[in-house]
Structures are given as C-alpha cells and as structure tokens.
CSV table of C-alpha atoms in Angstrom, one decimal:
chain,number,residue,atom,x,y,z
A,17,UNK,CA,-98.3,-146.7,-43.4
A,18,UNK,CA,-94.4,-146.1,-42.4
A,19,UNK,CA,-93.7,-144.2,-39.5
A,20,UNK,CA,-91.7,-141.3,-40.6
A,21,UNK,CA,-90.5,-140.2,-36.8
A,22,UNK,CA,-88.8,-141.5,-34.5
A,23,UNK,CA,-89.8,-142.5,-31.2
A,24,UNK,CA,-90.5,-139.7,-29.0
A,25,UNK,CA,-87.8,-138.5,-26.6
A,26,UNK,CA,-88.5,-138.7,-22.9
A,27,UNK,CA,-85.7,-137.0,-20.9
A,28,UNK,CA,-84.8,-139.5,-18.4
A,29,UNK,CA,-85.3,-137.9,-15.0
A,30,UNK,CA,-82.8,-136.9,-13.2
A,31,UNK,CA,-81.8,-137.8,-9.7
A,32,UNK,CA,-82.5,-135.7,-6.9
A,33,UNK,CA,-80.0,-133.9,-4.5
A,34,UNK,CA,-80.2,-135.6,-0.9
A,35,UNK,CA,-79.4,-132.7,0.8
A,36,UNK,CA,-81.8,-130.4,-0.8
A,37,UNK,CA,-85.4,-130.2,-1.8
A,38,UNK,CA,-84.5,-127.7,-4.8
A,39,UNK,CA,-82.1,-129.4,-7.3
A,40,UNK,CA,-81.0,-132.5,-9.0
A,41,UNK,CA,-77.9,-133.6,-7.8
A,42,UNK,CA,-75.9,-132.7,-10.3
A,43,UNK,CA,-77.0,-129.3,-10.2
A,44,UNK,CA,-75.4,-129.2,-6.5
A,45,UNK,CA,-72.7,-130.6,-8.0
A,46,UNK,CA,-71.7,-127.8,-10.2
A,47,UNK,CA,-73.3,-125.3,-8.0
A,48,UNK,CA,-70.7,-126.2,-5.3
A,49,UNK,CA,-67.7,-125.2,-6.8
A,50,UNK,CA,-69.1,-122.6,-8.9
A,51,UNK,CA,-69.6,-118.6,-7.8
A,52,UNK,CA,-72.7,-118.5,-9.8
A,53,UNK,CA,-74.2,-121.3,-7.8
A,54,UNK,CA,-77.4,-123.5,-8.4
A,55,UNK,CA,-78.8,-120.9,-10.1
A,56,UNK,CA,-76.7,-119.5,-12.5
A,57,UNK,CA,-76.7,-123.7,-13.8
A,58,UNK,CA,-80.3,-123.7,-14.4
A,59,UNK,CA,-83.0,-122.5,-16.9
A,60,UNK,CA,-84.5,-119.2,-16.2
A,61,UNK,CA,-87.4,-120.5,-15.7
A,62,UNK,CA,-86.0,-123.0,-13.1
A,63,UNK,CA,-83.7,-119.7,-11.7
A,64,UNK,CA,-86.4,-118.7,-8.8
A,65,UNK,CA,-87.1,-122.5,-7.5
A,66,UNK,CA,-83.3,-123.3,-6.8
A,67,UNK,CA,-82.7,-119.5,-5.8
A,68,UNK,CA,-81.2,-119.8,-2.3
A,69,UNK,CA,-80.2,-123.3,-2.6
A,70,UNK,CA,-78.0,-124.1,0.5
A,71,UNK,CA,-75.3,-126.7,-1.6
A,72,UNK,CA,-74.1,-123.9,-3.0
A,73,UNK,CA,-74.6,-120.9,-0.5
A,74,UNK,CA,-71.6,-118.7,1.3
A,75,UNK,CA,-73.2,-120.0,4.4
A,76,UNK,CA,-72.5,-123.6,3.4
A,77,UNK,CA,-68.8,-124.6,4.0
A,78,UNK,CA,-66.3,-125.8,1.0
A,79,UNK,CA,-68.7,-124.4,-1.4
A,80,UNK,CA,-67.0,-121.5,-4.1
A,81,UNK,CA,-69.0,-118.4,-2.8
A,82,UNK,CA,-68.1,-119.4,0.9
A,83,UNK,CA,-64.4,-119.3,-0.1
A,84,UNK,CA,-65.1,-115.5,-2.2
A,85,UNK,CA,-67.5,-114.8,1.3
A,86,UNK,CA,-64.7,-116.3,3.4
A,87,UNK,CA,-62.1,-114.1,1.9
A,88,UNK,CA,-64.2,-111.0,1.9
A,89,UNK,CA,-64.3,-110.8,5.6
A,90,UNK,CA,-61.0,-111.5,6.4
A,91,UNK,CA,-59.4,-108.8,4.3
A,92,UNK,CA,-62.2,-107.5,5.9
A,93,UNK,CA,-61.1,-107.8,9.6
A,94,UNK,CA,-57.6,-106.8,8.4
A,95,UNK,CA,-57.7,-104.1,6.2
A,96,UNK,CA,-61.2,-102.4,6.4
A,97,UNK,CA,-61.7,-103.0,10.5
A,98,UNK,CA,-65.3,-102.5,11.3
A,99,UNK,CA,-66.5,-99.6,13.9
A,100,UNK,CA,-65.8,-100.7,17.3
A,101,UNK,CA,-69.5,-100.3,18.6
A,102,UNK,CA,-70.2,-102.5,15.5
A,103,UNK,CA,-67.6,-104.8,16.6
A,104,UNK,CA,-68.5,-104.9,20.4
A,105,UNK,CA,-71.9,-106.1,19.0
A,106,UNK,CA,-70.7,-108.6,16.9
A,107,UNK,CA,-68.5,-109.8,20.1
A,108,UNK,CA,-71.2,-109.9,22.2
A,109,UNK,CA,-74.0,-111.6,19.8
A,110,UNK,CA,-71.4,-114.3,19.9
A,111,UNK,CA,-70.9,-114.5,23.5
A,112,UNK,CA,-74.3,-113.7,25.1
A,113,UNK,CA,-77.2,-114.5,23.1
A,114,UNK,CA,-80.6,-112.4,24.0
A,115,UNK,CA,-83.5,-115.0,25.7
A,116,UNK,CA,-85.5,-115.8,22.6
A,117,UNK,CA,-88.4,-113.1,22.3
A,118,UNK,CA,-86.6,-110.6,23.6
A,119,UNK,CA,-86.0,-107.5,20.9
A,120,UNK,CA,-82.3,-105.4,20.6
A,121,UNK,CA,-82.4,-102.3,22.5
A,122,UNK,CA,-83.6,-99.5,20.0
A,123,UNK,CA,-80.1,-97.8,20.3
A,124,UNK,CA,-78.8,-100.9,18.5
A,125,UNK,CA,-80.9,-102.4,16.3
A,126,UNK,CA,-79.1,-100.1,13.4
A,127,UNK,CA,-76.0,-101.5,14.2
A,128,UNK,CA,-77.5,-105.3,13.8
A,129,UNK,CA,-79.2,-104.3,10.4
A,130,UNK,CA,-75.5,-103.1,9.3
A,131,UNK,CA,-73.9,-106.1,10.2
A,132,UNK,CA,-76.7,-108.5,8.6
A,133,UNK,CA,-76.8,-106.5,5.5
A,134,UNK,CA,-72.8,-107.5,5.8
A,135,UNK,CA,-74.1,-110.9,6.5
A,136,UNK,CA,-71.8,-111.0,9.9
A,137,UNK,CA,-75.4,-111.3,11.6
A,138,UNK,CA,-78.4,-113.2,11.2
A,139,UNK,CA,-82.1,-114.1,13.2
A,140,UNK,CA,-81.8,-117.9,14.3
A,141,UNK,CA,-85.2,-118.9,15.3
A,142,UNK,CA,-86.0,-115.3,15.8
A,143,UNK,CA,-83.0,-114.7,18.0
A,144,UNK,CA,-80.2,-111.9,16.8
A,145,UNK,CA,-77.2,-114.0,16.5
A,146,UNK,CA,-73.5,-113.8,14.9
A,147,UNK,CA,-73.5,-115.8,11.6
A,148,UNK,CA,-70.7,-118.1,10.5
A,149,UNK,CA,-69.0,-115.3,8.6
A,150,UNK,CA,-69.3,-112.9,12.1
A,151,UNK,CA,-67.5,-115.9,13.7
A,152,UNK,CA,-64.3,-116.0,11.2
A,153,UNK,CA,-64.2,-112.2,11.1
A,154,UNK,CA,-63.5,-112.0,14.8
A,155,UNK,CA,-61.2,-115.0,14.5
A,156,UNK,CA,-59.1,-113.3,11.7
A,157,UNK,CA,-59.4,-110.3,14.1
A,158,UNK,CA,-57.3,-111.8,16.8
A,159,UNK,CA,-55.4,-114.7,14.6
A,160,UNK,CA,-52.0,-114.6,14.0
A,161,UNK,CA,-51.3,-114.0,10.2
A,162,UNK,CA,-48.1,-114.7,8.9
A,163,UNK,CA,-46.3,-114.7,5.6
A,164,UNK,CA,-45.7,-118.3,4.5
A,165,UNK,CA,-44.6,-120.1,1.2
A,166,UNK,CA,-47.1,-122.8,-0.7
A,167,UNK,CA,-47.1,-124.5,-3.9
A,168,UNK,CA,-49.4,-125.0,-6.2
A,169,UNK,CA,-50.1,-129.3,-6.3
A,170,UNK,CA,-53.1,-129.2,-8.7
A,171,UNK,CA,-55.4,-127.3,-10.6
A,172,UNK,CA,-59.1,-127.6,-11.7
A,173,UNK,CA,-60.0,-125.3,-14.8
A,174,UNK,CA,-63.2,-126.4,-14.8
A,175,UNK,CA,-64.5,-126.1,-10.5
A,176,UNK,CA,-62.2,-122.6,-10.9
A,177,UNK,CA,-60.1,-124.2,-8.0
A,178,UNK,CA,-57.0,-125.0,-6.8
A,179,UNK,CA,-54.8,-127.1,-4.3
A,180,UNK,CA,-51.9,-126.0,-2.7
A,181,UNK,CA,-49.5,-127.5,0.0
A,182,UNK,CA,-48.8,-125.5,2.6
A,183,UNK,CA,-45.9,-126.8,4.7
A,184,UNK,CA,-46.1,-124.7,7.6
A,185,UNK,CA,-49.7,-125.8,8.2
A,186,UNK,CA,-50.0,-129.3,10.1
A,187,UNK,CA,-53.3,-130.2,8.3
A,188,UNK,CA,-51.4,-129.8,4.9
A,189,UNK,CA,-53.5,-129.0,1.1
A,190,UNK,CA,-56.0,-126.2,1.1
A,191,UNK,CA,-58.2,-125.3,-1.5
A,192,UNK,CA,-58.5,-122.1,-3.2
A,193,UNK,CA,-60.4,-120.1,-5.9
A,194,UNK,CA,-57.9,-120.5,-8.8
A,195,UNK,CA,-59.2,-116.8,-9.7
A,196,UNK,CA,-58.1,-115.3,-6.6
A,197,UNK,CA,-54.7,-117.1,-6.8
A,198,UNK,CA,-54.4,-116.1,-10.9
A,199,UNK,CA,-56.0,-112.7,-9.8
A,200,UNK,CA,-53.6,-111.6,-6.6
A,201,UNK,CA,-50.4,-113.6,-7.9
A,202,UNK,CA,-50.3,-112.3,-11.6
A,203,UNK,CA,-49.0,-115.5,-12.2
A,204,UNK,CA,-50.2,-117.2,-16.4
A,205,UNK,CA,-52.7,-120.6,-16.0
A,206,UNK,CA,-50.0,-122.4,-17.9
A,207,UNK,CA,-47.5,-123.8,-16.0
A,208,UNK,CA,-49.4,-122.9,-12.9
A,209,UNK,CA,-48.9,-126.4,-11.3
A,210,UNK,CA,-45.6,-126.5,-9.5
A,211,UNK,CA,-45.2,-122.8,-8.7
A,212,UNK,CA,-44.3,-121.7,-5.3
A,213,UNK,CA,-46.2,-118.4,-3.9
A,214,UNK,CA,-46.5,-116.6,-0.9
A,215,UNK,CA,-49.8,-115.5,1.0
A,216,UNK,CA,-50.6,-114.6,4.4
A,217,UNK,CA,-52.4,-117.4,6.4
A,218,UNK,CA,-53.8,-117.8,9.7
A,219,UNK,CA,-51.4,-121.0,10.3
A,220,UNK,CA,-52.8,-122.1,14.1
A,221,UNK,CA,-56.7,-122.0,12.7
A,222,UNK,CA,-58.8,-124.8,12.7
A,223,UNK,CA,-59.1,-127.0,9.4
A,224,UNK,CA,-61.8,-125.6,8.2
A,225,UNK,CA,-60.7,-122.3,9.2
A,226,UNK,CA,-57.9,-121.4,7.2
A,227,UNK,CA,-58.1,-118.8,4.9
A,228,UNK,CA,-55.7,-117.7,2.1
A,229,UNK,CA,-55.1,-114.2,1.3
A,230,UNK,CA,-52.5,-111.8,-0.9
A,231,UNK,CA,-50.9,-114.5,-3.2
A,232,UNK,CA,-47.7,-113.3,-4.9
A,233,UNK,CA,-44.4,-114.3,-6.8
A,234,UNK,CA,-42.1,-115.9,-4.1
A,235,UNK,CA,-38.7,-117.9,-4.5
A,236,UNK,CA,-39.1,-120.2,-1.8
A,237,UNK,CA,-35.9,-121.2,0.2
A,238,UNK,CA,-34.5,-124.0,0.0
A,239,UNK,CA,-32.6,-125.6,3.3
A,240,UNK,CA,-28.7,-125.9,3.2
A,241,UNK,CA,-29.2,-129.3,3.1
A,242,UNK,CA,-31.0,-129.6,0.1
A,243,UNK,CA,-28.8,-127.4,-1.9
A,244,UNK,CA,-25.8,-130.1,-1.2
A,245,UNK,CA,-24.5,-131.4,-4.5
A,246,UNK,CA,-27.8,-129.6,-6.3
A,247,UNK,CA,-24.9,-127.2,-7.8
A,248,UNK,CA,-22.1,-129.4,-8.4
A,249,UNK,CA,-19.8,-127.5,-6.3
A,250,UNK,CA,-20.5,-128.8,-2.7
C-alpha cells in the first residue's frame, strides 16, 4: 500500500531563555524591545505562563516598556510633581529603610499604596522600599535638564527603536522608542536617519540613566569653523 502522507511534523523545540523560567529565547528576544512584551508574542493560551516575564518588564533595564516606564516618570517629576508628603516618603524609603518586620505607621501606609500603584514603591522581602522607577524620579527631580541637539544615527522599524548621538553627553548613542521620537518630533519615518532634533536630557546622569524627553524640529548650529569654505564665499 503507498503511503499517501507525509511524514508527520514534529516542531522542533525550541531553546530556552537563560535568564528566565517562562519563555524560549526568542520570545525574550522580541519581548525586549517590544511594548507588548513576552506576552503579547505568545499564544493565548501560552499568555498567563509568560505573564510577568522579567526580560521584558519596566523593571528590567534596556527593555521597550522600561524606556515608555522610564519616560513616564520623568515627565513625571517635571511636569506632574508628586505631593510633597508623597515625595518625603519616597525620599525617605530610599534613604532609611524600615528593620524588616516592621509595618508603615497607619498614617502612611495610603501614601505607600499610592506610590506602588505608581510603581515608585514596592515590598522587597517584605520590606517597603523605593523601586527603580522611585529612584529615577527623584534623580530627574534634582537633575539638571537642559536643551541639547542629537541626531538620529540609526533606525530599527522592526524593535520600534532608535539611536541617536548626542554630542553633549560623554557616553555618546542613546537609544530611544522610535514612537516617542516620531510621536513628540512630528517628524515622517522616511528620511528619519540623519535628522538633527532637540530634547531635554539630563546630560551629567549615569549611563544608564539618561532619559530622553520633548523631541522637536531643531537646526543645529554649526561652528564658524565648519562653515569655512561650506558657502563658497569664505
């Protein structure tokens, strides 16, 4: 008798992620630079095992929602200040952390719930703490933000990102949600690569700290030096 199908098809398997126990790795892949994260890259079926995955969480550095999360609270900090009990919490959460066991005073434990629910605080090991995202918004509190010129070096349709050089900044390219810089700039995808823009930046923050916010248009101004012969008529 002739066989009339094929051999069957066995997916092959797919490798795991090493720094997670939810995902393959090439779900953490495109969860990373993606705002819908693990999850939104999965079956939904598979939606509730990798829910929470922390490749692609705001709490997990470099990743696409911590740049949205990262951006949140520092126009945050700057335009949308929080109340100043709420901030003297935050302040001293980082500074003095309460002996582990040892509950809020009742006339504060509102304020906590309001800033976790803002996810500026969190319970580590049980302990009220400042999260990650408390930390930048008192940074961006107290940083200097100034106006500053960067181009656009390179741009990834696909991750939703971009690199720009920032020449005022020692540590040079920072990446950026290409939506944000489309969204704030007004500026067309095509022919994106090249352009010069303006933000506000905290230029004397750590690496990792940097944050990009209010892209627009800019001319950027070119040094006297530069402009020699450029014209013809120097």
């Amino acid at each position: 008798m002739r066989e009339t199908f094929g051999p069957e098809y066995v997916r092959p398997a797919q490798i795991e992620c090493p720094d997670c126990s939810c995902c393959s790795r090439d779900l953490c892949v495109r969860g990373r630079s993606s705002l819908r994260r693990c999850e939104g890259h999965t079956s939904d079926e598979a939606q509730r095992t990798v829910h929470g995955c922390p490749c692609s969480a705001e709490t997990t550095k470099d990743t696409a929602a911590w740049r949205l999360a990262a951006v949140r609270v520092v126009r945050m900090a700057r335009e949308q200040r929080l109340p100043e009990h709420a901030e003297a919490l935050l302040t001293a959460l980082v500074e003095v952390r309460p002996p582990g066991g040892e509950p809020l005073p009742n006339v504060v434990v509102q304020q906590f719930a309001a800033l976790k629910s803002r996810r500026l605080a969190e319970h580590v090991d049980g302990v009220p703490a400042a999260s990650e995202l408390g930390r930048l918004y008192l940074r961006a509190r107290h940083d200097t933000w100034t106006a500053t010129d960067v181009q656009v070096v390179d741009v990834d349709v696909k991750a939703r990102t971009a690199k720009v050089e920032c020449p005022a900044w020692k540590h040079g390219l920072v990446t950026v949600l290409l939506d944000q810089l489309l969204g704030e700039s007004g500026l067309e995808l095509d022919g994106l690569s090249g352009q010069w823009v303006t933000v506000d930046a905290n230029l004397e923050a750590r690496t990792e700290d940097l944050v990009l916010v209010g892209f627009r248009r800019t001319t950027p101004t070119v040094p006297q030096w530069m402009r020699i012969g450029a014209d013809g008529d120097e």
